[in-house]
XYZ file of C-alpha atoms in Angstrom:
691
model
C 124.619 82.420 114.581
C 126.389 80.905 117.751
C 129.900 81.414 117.828
C 131.722 79.518 114.758
C 134.436 78.301 116.966
C 131.773 77.298 120.021
C 129.941 74.803 117.080
C 132.816 73.837 115.178
C 132.562 69.691 115.479
C 130.599 70.243 118.290
C 128.631 66.923 116.929
C 131.720 65.520 115.921
C 133.782 62.838 118.144
C 136.650 64.133 117.344
C 140.256 64.480 118.966
C 139.425 67.219 121.368
C 136.402 65.000 122.573
C 138.846 61.811 122.880
C 141.590 63.483 124.494
C 139.368 64.682 127.003
C 137.000 61.434 128.016
C 139.872 58.368 127.092
C 142.782 57.640 129.569
C 145.712 58.975 128.083
C 147.388 55.892 127.225
C 144.444 54.667 125.232
C 144.431 57.880 123.483
C 147.656 57.997 122.280
C 147.388 54.295 121.303
C 144.129 55.237 119.315
C 146.358 58.740 117.662
C 148.900 56.381 116.590
C 146.528 54.819 114.338
C 144.701 57.807 113.203
C 148.232 59.201 112.365
C 150.415 56.391 111.109
C 147.986 53.105 109.983
C 148.952 51.280 112.547
C 146.412 48.071 113.698
C 143.649 48.861 116.250
C 143.996 46.745 119.463
C 140.361 45.229 120.940
C 141.032 46.730 124.463
C 141.614 50.348 122.529
C 138.109 49.974 120.669
C 136.251 48.928 124.304
C 137.484 52.125 125.479
C 136.420 53.880 122.589
C 133.210 52.625 122.538
C 132.442 53.172 126.019
C 133.592 57.218 125.323
C 131.762 57.438 122.678
C 128.373 55.742 124.394
C 128.475 58.265 127.145
C 129.681 61.131 124.480
C 126.557 59.951 121.941
C 123.693 59.581 125.182
C 124.586 63.031 126.476
C 124.147 64.942 123.155
C 120.583 63.156 122.704
C 121.438 59.687 121.086
C 119.534 56.537 121.328
C 120.634 54.927 118.360
C 124.169 54.180 116.117
C 124.666 53.566 112.854
C 127.811 52.137 110.539
C 127.266 54.939 107.648
C 129.105 52.897 104.912
C 129.363 54.054 100.864
C 127.977 51.416 98.997
C 128.647 51.310 95.163
C 125.089 53.950 94.986
C 127.704 56.392 95.659
C 125.303 57.312 98.018
C 125.576 56.730 101.739
C 123.439 53.763 103.644
C 123.091 53.238 107.206
C 121.366 50.534 109.540
C 120.377 52.356 112.743
C 120.637 50.094 115.846
C 119.752 51.105 119.742
C 121.980 51.019 122.355
C 119.315 49.239 124.710
C 120.544 46.070 126.070
C 117.822 43.602 128.211
C 118.299 43.691 131.799
C 117.155 40.106 134.116
C 114.378 42.373 135.604
C 113.292 43.195 132.201
C 114.674 46.651 132.399
C 117.024 48.058 129.880
C 120.413 49.436 129.838
C 123.018 51.012 127.053
C 125.543 49.287 126.246
C 128.159 49.530 123.268
C 130.796 47.551 123.272
C 134.114 47.517 120.907
C 133.156 44.716 119.049
C 129.789 46.921 117.693
C 131.998 49.563 116.951
C 134.652 48.019 115.491
C 132.514 45.548 113.297
C 128.606 45.478 111.700
C 126.830 43.444 109.202
C 124.344 44.895 107.564
C 122.459 42.929 104.378
C 124.705 43.058 101.616
C 122.335 40.918 99.201
C 120.595 44.382 97.369
C 123.664 46.564 96.742
C 125.372 46.606 93.023
C 128.031 43.741 93.137
C 128.506 43.578 89.768
C 127.382 39.710 90.187
C 129.755 39.334 93.231
C 127.106 38.244 95.163
C 124.041 36.620 94.311
C 120.727 37.765 95.508
C 120.227 35.118 98.032
C 124.241 35.613 99.599
C 123.078 38.232 102.060
C 125.725 38.728 104.421
C 128.314 41.338 104.391
C 130.098 43.109 106.938
C 131.119 46.879 107.984
C 134.262 48.169 109.150
C 134.830 50.701 111.296
C 136.995 53.778 110.163
C 138.851 54.775 112.851
C 140.487 57.997 110.321
C 137.506 59.416 110.223
C 135.801 60.871 113.193
C 132.259 59.132 114.305
C 129.388 61.985 114.425
C 125.812 62.702 115.220
C 122.785 62.855 113.088
C 119.054 62.871 113.551
C 120.042 61.424 117.162
C 121.923 58.659 116.317
C 125.728 58.116 116.904
C 127.250 57.599 112.651
C 130.139 55.741 112.247
C 132.166 55.777 109.311
C 133.025 52.349 108.019
C 134.014 50.600 105.158
C 131.878 47.559 103.397
C 133.046 44.484 102.469
C 130.705 41.111 101.782
C 130.733 37.747 103.505
C 133.320 36.621 101.334
C 135.700 39.167 101.354
C 135.083 41.052 98.230
C 135.143 45.012 98.413
C 131.748 46.510 97.839
C 131.955 49.676 98.830
C 133.924 53.296 97.829
C 136.291 53.785 100.700
C 138.047 50.774 101.123
C 139.795 51.016 97.883
C 140.334 54.565 98.172
C 141.923 53.563 101.575
C 144.053 51.280 99.894
C 145.165 53.955 97.065
C 145.962 56.193 100.037
C 148.364 53.494 100.949
C 150.003 52.900 97.324
C 150.713 56.534 96.833
C 151.790 56.522 100.673
C 154.233 53.477 99.940
C 155.699 55.026 96.347
C 155.906 58.565 97.382
C 158.281 57.181 100.746
C 160.526 55.639 97.975
C 161.008 59.162 96.127
C 161.360 61.027 99.371
C 164.079 58.588 100.384
C 166.140 59.426 97.274
C 166.319 63.037 98.666
C 166.966 62.303 102.608
C 163.556 62.393 103.779
C 161.809 59.993 105.888
C 158.273 61.125 106.360
C 155.460 58.967 108.787
C 153.378 59.067 105.854
C 152.559 60.425 102.792
C 148.858 61.393 101.835
C 147.141 62.667 99.149
C 144.337 65.755 100.209
C 141.389 66.765 98.488
C 139.173 70.077 98.705
C 136.549 69.254 96.335
C 134.205 72.725 94.565
C 130.409 71.361 94.909
C 127.907 72.821 92.654
C 124.057 72.533 92.952
C 121.214 74.292 91.820
C 117.995 75.236 93.725
C 114.938 75.311 92.555
C 110.878 75.996 94.672
C 110.034 72.238 95.904
C 106.126 72.887 95.144
C 107.150 73.584 91.188
C 109.814 70.165 91.466
C 106.995 68.560 92.610
C 104.928 69.332 89.533
C 107.511 67.899 86.818
C 108.188 64.022 86.539
C 111.516 64.878 85.038
C 112.567 66.053 88.042
C 111.128 63.717 90.663
C 111.744 60.529 88.892
C 115.341 61.408 86.847
C 116.399 64.802 89.017
C 116.838 66.739 85.355
C 114.103 68.466 82.887
C 113.464 66.040 80.155
C 111.636 68.862 78.200
C 111.718 72.351 77.999
C 111.836 75.636 76.074
C 114.749 77.731 76.333
C 113.776 80.769 78.730
C 113.561 84.545 77.626
C 116.567 85.051 79.406
C 119.224 82.568 80.718
C 122.564 83.154 81.951
C 123.822 85.588 78.537
C 124.159 88.949 80.585
C 126.520 87.251 83.418
C 124.549 88.698 86.049
C 123.877 86.063 88.065
C 128.374 84.667 89.000
C 128.886 86.176 91.994
C 126.405 88.587 92.250
C 124.074 89.119 95.112
C 122.415 86.546 96.451
C 119.011 86.420 96.909
C 117.632 86.167 101.018
C 115.750 83.322 100.496
C 118.882 81.538 99.113
C 121.542 83.574 101.779
C 118.681 81.764 104.351
C 119.647 78.633 103.370
C 123.499 79.084 103.080
C 123.658 80.084 106.047
C 121.410 77.307 107.298
C 123.612 74.654 105.308
C 127.135 76.074 106.977
C 125.815 75.870 110.500
C 125.012 72.195 109.939
C 128.614 71.789 107.901
C 130.706 73.302 110.575
C 128.533 71.036 113.637
C 129.544 68.349 111.694
C 133.417 69.599 111.303
C 132.841 69.763 107.648
C 135.356 73.110 107.132
C 133.036 74.467 104.775
C 134.833 78.261 103.302
C 133.312 79.624 100.088
C 129.663 80.106 99.181
C 128.507 82.285 96.120
C 126.542 82.379 93.111
C 127.239 80.372 89.951
C 126.998 81.147 86.106
C 123.801 80.226 85.677
C 119.850 81.411 87.280
C 119.434 79.680 90.212
C 122.922 77.637 90.463
C 125.167 77.670 93.647
C 128.470 76.370 94.852
C 130.305 75.840 98.240
C 133.442 75.035 98.597
C 135.577 73.595 101.436
C 139.122 74.094 102.687
C 141.442 71.208 101.957
C 141.498 67.664 104.308
C 143.004 64.503 103.401
C 140.831 62.472 100.776
C 139.446 59.948 103.111
C 137.897 63.062 105.111
C 136.888 64.742 102.300
C 135.498 62.040 100.689
C 133.621 61.455 103.541
C 132.157 65.228 104.171
C 131.850 65.481 100.341
C 129.276 62.869 101.232
C 127.807 64.815 104.063
C 127.854 68.326 102.378
C 125.315 66.424 99.481
C 122.903 65.660 102.099
C 122.677 68.617 103.966
C 122.534 70.494 101.261
C 118.883 68.547 100.088
C 118.005 67.984 103.797
C 117.792 72.151 104.600
C 116.966 73.047 101.011
C 113.457 71.267 102.623
C 113.624 73.662 104.994
C 113.247 76.614 103.407
C 110.460 74.876 100.650
C 113.510 74.349 98.126
C 114.898 71.562 96.961
C 118.386 70.912 95.685
C 119.511 69.486 92.763
C 122.841 67.817 92.104
C 122.329 66.816 88.840
C 125.044 67.436 86.295
C 122.739 68.930 83.734
C 119.439 69.837 85.160
C 118.522 72.076 82.572
C 118.869 71.867 78.609
C 120.832 74.850 76.611
C 122.223 76.369 81.024
C 125.446 75.651 82.772
C 125.487 72.304 84.315
C 127.650 71.441 87.459
C 130.628 69.517 88.412
C 132.771 69.219 91.084
C 136.254 70.337 91.190
C 138.413 67.730 92.262
C 141.261 69.827 93.684
C 144.368 67.268 94.529
C 147.337 67.309 95.883
C 149.952 64.991 97.867
C 151.754 65.789 100.868
C 154.212 64.537 104.089
C 152.623 63.790 107.923
C 154.974 66.777 108.667
C 153.466 69.396 106.449
C 155.326 69.174 103.406
C 153.215 70.075 99.927
C 155.104 67.985 97.373
C 153.385 69.800 94.324
C 154.745 73.581 95.877
C 157.035 74.506 93.884
C 158.670 77.236 95.837
C 160.301 80.126 94.317
C 162.617 78.703 92.182
C 160.637 76.093 90.975
C 163.476 75.294 88.043
C 166.031 74.399 91.091
C 163.498 72.631 92.843
C 164.090 68.924 91.486
C 162.064 66.634 93.702
C 159.451 68.714 92.652
C 160.594 68.443 89.143
C 160.530 64.806 89.605
C 156.852 64.404 91.097
C 154.935 67.313 88.256
C 157.014 64.852 86.057
C 155.529 61.979 87.315
C 151.987 63.127 87.322
C 152.329 64.341 83.902
C 153.447 61.026 82.456
C 150.219 59.334 84.695
C 147.477 61.532 83.205
C 148.927 60.849 80.107
C 149.818 56.985 79.845
C 146.324 56.560 82.240
C 143.909 59.248 80.273
C 141.524 56.826 79.509
C 141.393 55.719 82.608
C 140.768 59.025 84.295
C 138.373 59.553 81.745
C 136.502 56.795 82.831
C 136.681 57.518 86.691
C 134.125 60.362 85.747
C 131.641 58.701 82.920
C 128.265 58.893 84.562
C 125.013 59.501 81.876
C 124.765 62.841 83.636
C 128.212 63.884 83.110
C 128.259 62.786 79.658
C 125.746 65.598 78.757
C 127.919 68.211 80.487
C 131.609 67.417 79.496
C 132.814 69.039 76.389
C 129.777 71.624 76.179
C 131.299 75.191 76.294
C 130.617 75.371 80.130
C 132.700 72.146 81.504
C 135.975 70.687 80.108
C 136.298 68.261 76.841
C 136.371 64.503 77.660
C 139.700 64.981 76.152
C 142.048 64.814 78.733
C 144.878 67.275 78.638
C 146.981 69.437 81.404
C 147.465 73.173 81.554
C 150.455 74.312 83.442
C 150.593 77.774 83.671
C 152.671 80.257 81.886
C 155.749 80.200 84.547
C 156.024 76.384 84.811
C 155.358 75.626 80.940
C 158.148 78.024 80.294
C 160.745 76.097 82.686
C 159.566 72.885 81.041
C 159.803 73.458 77.542
C 163.564 74.694 78.681
C 164.230 71.660 80.365
C 163.239 69.844 77.843
C 165.141 71.852 75.016
C 168.428 71.866 76.721
C 168.656 75.475 77.753
C 169.698 76.802 80.834
C 166.347 77.900 82.848
C 165.581 81.707 83.905
C 163.117 82.138 86.317
C 160.908 84.949 86.781
C 159.835 86.864 89.915
C 155.933 86.926 90.612
C 155.086 90.309 88.945
C 152.950 92.921 90.344
C 149.361 93.985 88.855
C 149.177 98.265 89.321
C 145.804 98.874 89.872
C 146.321 102.609 88.424
C 144.570 104.218 91.374
C 146.272 105.593 94.240
C 144.588 104.329 97.057
C 144.360 100.806 96.084
C 147.658 98.527 96.979
C 148.996 96.546 94.444
C 148.905 93.015 93.896
C 151.266 90.557 93.622
C 150.122 88.519 90.712
C 150.245 84.476 90.738
C 152.793 82.272 89.067
C 149.611 80.290 87.311
C 146.835 82.029 85.871
C 143.000 79.507 85.510
C 142.455 77.987 82.495
C 138.543 76.362 82.731
C 138.705 74.929 79.923
C 141.126 72.905 81.257
C 140.293 69.588 82.734
C 143.266 69.052 84.813
C 145.288 72.038 85.893
C 147.975 73.277 88.043
C 146.731 75.771 90.419
C 149.799 76.681 92.489
C 150.101 73.769 94.685
C 147.878 70.814 92.878
C 146.278 70.132 90.232
C 142.722 70.944 89.374
C 140.348 68.126 88.093
C 137.602 69.933 86.767
C 135.782 67.046 84.708
C 134.148 65.567 87.215
C 129.938 65.323 87.831
C 128.025 67.301 90.786
C 126.464 64.200 91.417
C 129.493 61.498 91.665
C 131.659 60.494 94.899
C 134.803 61.666 94.966
C 136.185 58.601 96.107
C 136.335 56.917 93.143
C 138.034 59.549 91.239
C 140.599 59.953 94.094
C 141.012 56.060 93.904
C 141.878 56.291 90.492
C 144.086 59.902 90.737
C 145.928 58.200 93.634
C 146.400 54.824 91.917
C 148.165 55.741 88.442
C 150.411 58.345 90.398
C 151.679 55.959 92.943
C 152.007 54.021 89.886
C 154.321 56.310 88.232
C 156.107 56.889 91.340
C 156.951 53.158 91.628
C 158.543 53.283 88.217
C 161.000 56.301 88.910
C 161.804 54.821 92.071
C 162.850 51.267 90.517
C 164.685 53.199 88.289
C 166.456 55.715 91.162
C 167.529 52.729 92.932
C 171.396 52.725 93.074
C 171.652 55.533 90.997
C 175.507 57.003 92.067
C 173.933 60.956 91.753
C 170.409 61.155 92.998
C 170.057 64.632 92.114
C 171.074 64.133 88.710
C 169.883 61.547 87.689
C 166.532 62.694 89.380
C 166.899 65.610 87.272
C 167.530 63.970 83.830
C 164.168 61.964 84.294
C 162.038 64.607 84.875
C 163.700 66.715 81.780
C 163.258 62.809 79.976
C 159.404 62.274 81.166
C 158.861 66.401 80.618
C 159.813 65.378 76.030
C 157.809 61.841 76.637
C 154.814 63.304 77.324
C 155.003 66.618 76.206
C 151.345 65.668 74.234
C 149.412 65.923 77.326
C 150.126 69.484 78.214
C 147.967 72.072 76.166
C 147.320 75.491 78.029
C 144.828 76.613 75.405
C 141.372 77.158 75.241
C 139.533 73.430 75.645
C 136.454 74.492 73.726
C 137.722 75.557 70.541
C 136.920 73.438 67.885
C 141.069 73.492 67.098
C 141.892 71.910 69.813
C 139.455 69.184 68.983
C 141.540 68.382 65.790
C 144.934 69.138 67.096
C 144.251 66.606 69.876
C 143.240 63.711 67.583
C 146.352 64.616 65.882
C 148.470 63.869 69.322
C 147.107 60.587 69.675
C 144.922 61.710 72.672
C 141.766 59.631 73.102
C 138.367 61.877 72.915
C 136.006 59.631 74.636
C 132.668 61.545 74.062
C 130.243 59.474 76.224
C 130.136 56.863 78.879
C 130.067 53.851 76.693
C 132.574 54.702 74.856
C 135.204 55.203 77.968
C 134.076 52.441 80.397
C 135.627 49.829 78.318
C 139.326 51.395 78.892
C 138.442 50.901 83.209
C 138.300 46.578 82.186
C 141.241 46.635 79.636
C 144.108 44.479 80.666
C 146.161 47.969 81.232
C 143.286 49.015 83.880
C 143.487 45.288 85.600
C 147.124 45.551 85.474
C 147.521 48.877 86.846
C 144.869 48.220 90.207
C 146.045 44.577 90.865
C 149.800 45.951 90.757
C 148.508 48.710 93.109
C 146.785 46.348 95.241
C 143.553 48.686 94.732
C 141.769 46.142 93.449
C 141.898 42.311 92.523
C 141.122 41.641 88.505
C 137.371 40.200 89.579
C 136.551 43.939 91.560
C 137.878 45.970 88.426
C 135.716 43.906 86.259
C 132.614 43.893 88.129
C 133.367 47.378 89.158
C 133.590 48.411 85.324
C 129.518 46.214 85.248
C 128.166 48.266 88.296
C 128.834 51.362 86.537
C 127.735 50.450 82.978
C 124.558 49.346 84.517
C 124.204 52.500 86.212
C 124.410 54.588 82.900
C 121.706 51.790 81.261
C 119.340 51.966 84.040
C 119.868 56.170 84.120
C 118.723 56.401 80.605
C 115.994 53.207 80.964
C 114.435 55.463 83.531
C 114.970 59.090 81.738
C 113.334 57.246 78.923
C 110.558 55.758 80.039
C 109.655 59.153 82.365
C 109.291 61.268 78.873
C 107.596 59.080 77.535
C 104.948 59.095 80.396
C 105.572 62.447 80.014
C 104.841 63.123 76.537
C 101.779 60.405 76.164
C 100.204 61.598 79.707
C 100.822 65.649 79.872
C 102.150 67.118 76.710
C 100.127 65.365 73.713
C 96.964 66.083 75.882
C 97.777 69.450 76.780
C 98.163 70.232 72.797
C 95.051 68.418 71.259
C 93.608 70.427 73.976
C 95.187 73.721 72.914
C 94.416 72.889 69.005
C 90.729 72.265 69.780
C 90.435 75.596 71.514
C 92.038 77.174 68.727
C 89.973 75.017 65.396
C 87.058 75.833 67.546
C 87.188 79.788 68.299
C 88.717 79.323 64.286
C 85.221 77.357 63.524
C 83.171 79.466 65.045
C 84.799 83.330 63.238
C 83.597 81.358 60.237
C 80.549 80.735 61.195
C 80.471 84.850 61.451
C 82.098 85.054 58.035
C 84.738 86.869 60.040
C 88.116 85.684 58.081
C 91.117 84.820 59.958
C 94.632 83.193 58.261
C 96.574 83.733 61.180
C 94.466 81.307 63.196
C 94.445 78.960 60.947
C 98.318 79.055 60.257
C 98.171 78.358 63.832
C 95.983 75.564 63.668
C 97.470 73.993 60.721
C 101.285 74.199 62.599
C 99.931 73.335 65.693
C 98.544 70.017 63.966
C 101.443 69.100 62.263
C 103.852 69.330 65.227
C 101.052 67.155 67.454
C 101.144 64.695 64.788
C 104.881 64.432 64.820
C 104.942 64.856 68.498
C 103.123 61.727 68.068
C 104.849 59.885 65.363
C 108.114 60.310 67.413
C 106.565 59.124 70.580
C 105.752 56.076 68.362
C 109.342 55.752 67.619
C 111.055 56.272 71.358
C 107.977 53.443 72.507
C 109.522 51.091 69.805
C 112.981 51.851 71.497
C 111.844 50.264 74.481
C 112.492 47.049 73.243
C 115.893 46.979 74.662
C 118.028 43.733 73.077
C 119.171 41.230 74.844
C 123.294 41.920 75.350
C 125.936 42.625 77.411
C 125.536 45.679 79.664
C 128.529 47.406 77.473
C 126.490 46.336 74.469
C 122.727 47.602 75.725
C 124.913 50.725 76.726
C 125.798 51.274 72.552
C 121.806 50.916 72.321
C 121.008 53.489 74.487
C 123.556 55.780 73.148
C 122.737 55.148 69.247
C 119.568 54.646 69.418
C 118.007 55.607 72.274
C 118.893 58.665 72.796
C 118.624 59.802 69.702
C 115.167 59.197 69.882
C 114.948 61.239 72.964
C 116.474 63.910 71.650
C 114.366 64.412 68.422
C 110.974 63.857 70.578
C 112.511 66.618 72.842
C 113.111 68.973 69.998
C 109.053 68.633 68.788
C 107.991 69.555 72.258
C 109.451 72.361 73.539
C 108.960 73.603 70.119
C 105.108 72.686 70.813
C 105.825 74.407 74.773
C 106.738 77.686 72.787
C 103.006 77.886 70.685
C 100.729 76.597 73.240
C 98.918 79.098 76.023
C 100.951 78.620 78.806
C 97.414 77.850 80.897
C 97.455 74.354 78.632
C 101.321 73.703 79.344
C 101.010 70.659 81.930
C 104.441 71.732 83.851
C 105.881 74.752 84.958
C 108.947 76.226 82.721
C 112.146 76.697 82.592
C 111.155 80.346 83.498
C 109.621 79.150 86.293
C 112.234 77.096 87.630
C 114.930 79.016 87.376
C 113.554 82.769 88.403
C 111.452 81.518 91.057
C 113.564 80.802 93.360
């Protein structure tokens, strides 16, 4: 490997590169735009465009692209070359400030929820100077936002930037009460990315993995994850080689890839970065998913980012570690050595608690996808019930404040290892609760519910907005208060009392918690069709419009897009399942049944009694008949009623998915009986262990 410090950011037009290549005043103006959000001057854009082009050409680029994030949850790009014709029919390489600042991709075929008709094609991309341009595949990639010709937002970046502006405005109002005037308040995220690897040749033999990203059939392997031997275990040589290349490619792109390890399930792994501002983290997580897939192909592997690629095996999440802080480095969710005396921290903590309680339904909707429905609440991921974990020390402080008692501070304990040569360990003030959807982990909250394929933009738009709203409410209450310190502490304590129901430090996997949560009045929105109507409810519209993150129309159309994504996903899975069942599984079962019955007839002709084989033939015949009946039932379910997107979603949930589940049950039983040489595609054992 090359020296990491030398290759890090080598493909990024970052601040050191800008400082080296831009005139001093241009550089200072651009940095001010990046750090403070000031408006970009076109003269600055022209100078940056020229320097950016020269740098790109030196690094082998021939094209540039405005890289944007439409509502597909993926990224999009349209590449243009730098060439410009001359009078003597040759070309020169040009790139103007106007081309840097604005692009014009076709907007007709991206999801819009009805905002744009198919024939209305014009859309615009706008350069985001706060996210650095980078080089990939001999093109200069320029991170941009994406809007329609009539101004409606068609992407995930623009509202994310709006939510950052909302939390900046609200948090600065609170900090002003404590005598602080930071230039900017931003949110930070460190998204931990889980994924599976599978041999590409095996993956290509399964239509379900090819078409849907998850297995629609598959009997459990003899050995799954029961031994816990894969978790943090030794990394296989082939996988280690893949991970090494992933790290190198991400480092070149300026992505702060930090941690890699085996996850719980066989063939499952995780990569985690160091924290960055949320906008940058969002862009980098999109790049991470792209690099994982690209590099896997180099090693004869395929990267599965689906939330639940295998039934009965742990699924994959994307743990969204979220915090807020000032531009001068103060983390606003850091308790300090004596959190009970840190009124500013207690007020921000109270704001997050109130935000999550008041808007738990919208927060749940932000992670609602067809894939994540298979994972949430499956004793491997947090339940669909949103609650918060504070840890023993912080929970005790909150309880004491609520009770009006003096707060007793406990210093960090020492863990004695009992081995003389090993050092004693200072114990953290909070444990980790893997069953909690929203857990405090020292100076941030870990939102564990997002699915592995999701863009983190939508999740953090909601988080930023609900906290900004609560901070705004707090600022309105505290403005003009005589004794800010006392008023802030009183408000924090009042909030702790009123929103106590959202705090749960126990086992979120237990049946008892479901009963307890219902008593507390916490919503249990188990599926996407249950959750998404809350995203378009009046409460949600009022929230987003007040904080100027979405217009009312944008809220409604986003809900429609998310619901249509769910419906399309389940529809494709249904059709893929029918195709596999009719064209592959049923013929294999009939062929094997014929083999068994032919062998039985041969033995009978010889006067050989074979009762066990006869029983097997009867079982195969009965199960195959059952399979055909269930195929017919699912076939009938393809007649989807003409309802609105939410009505169709309920039909898929209540009719299609149960029919798919019962068909799978019979097919998986047959897989355990039919000889492997007859089974038409690789089994779970093949997929999980031949990596």
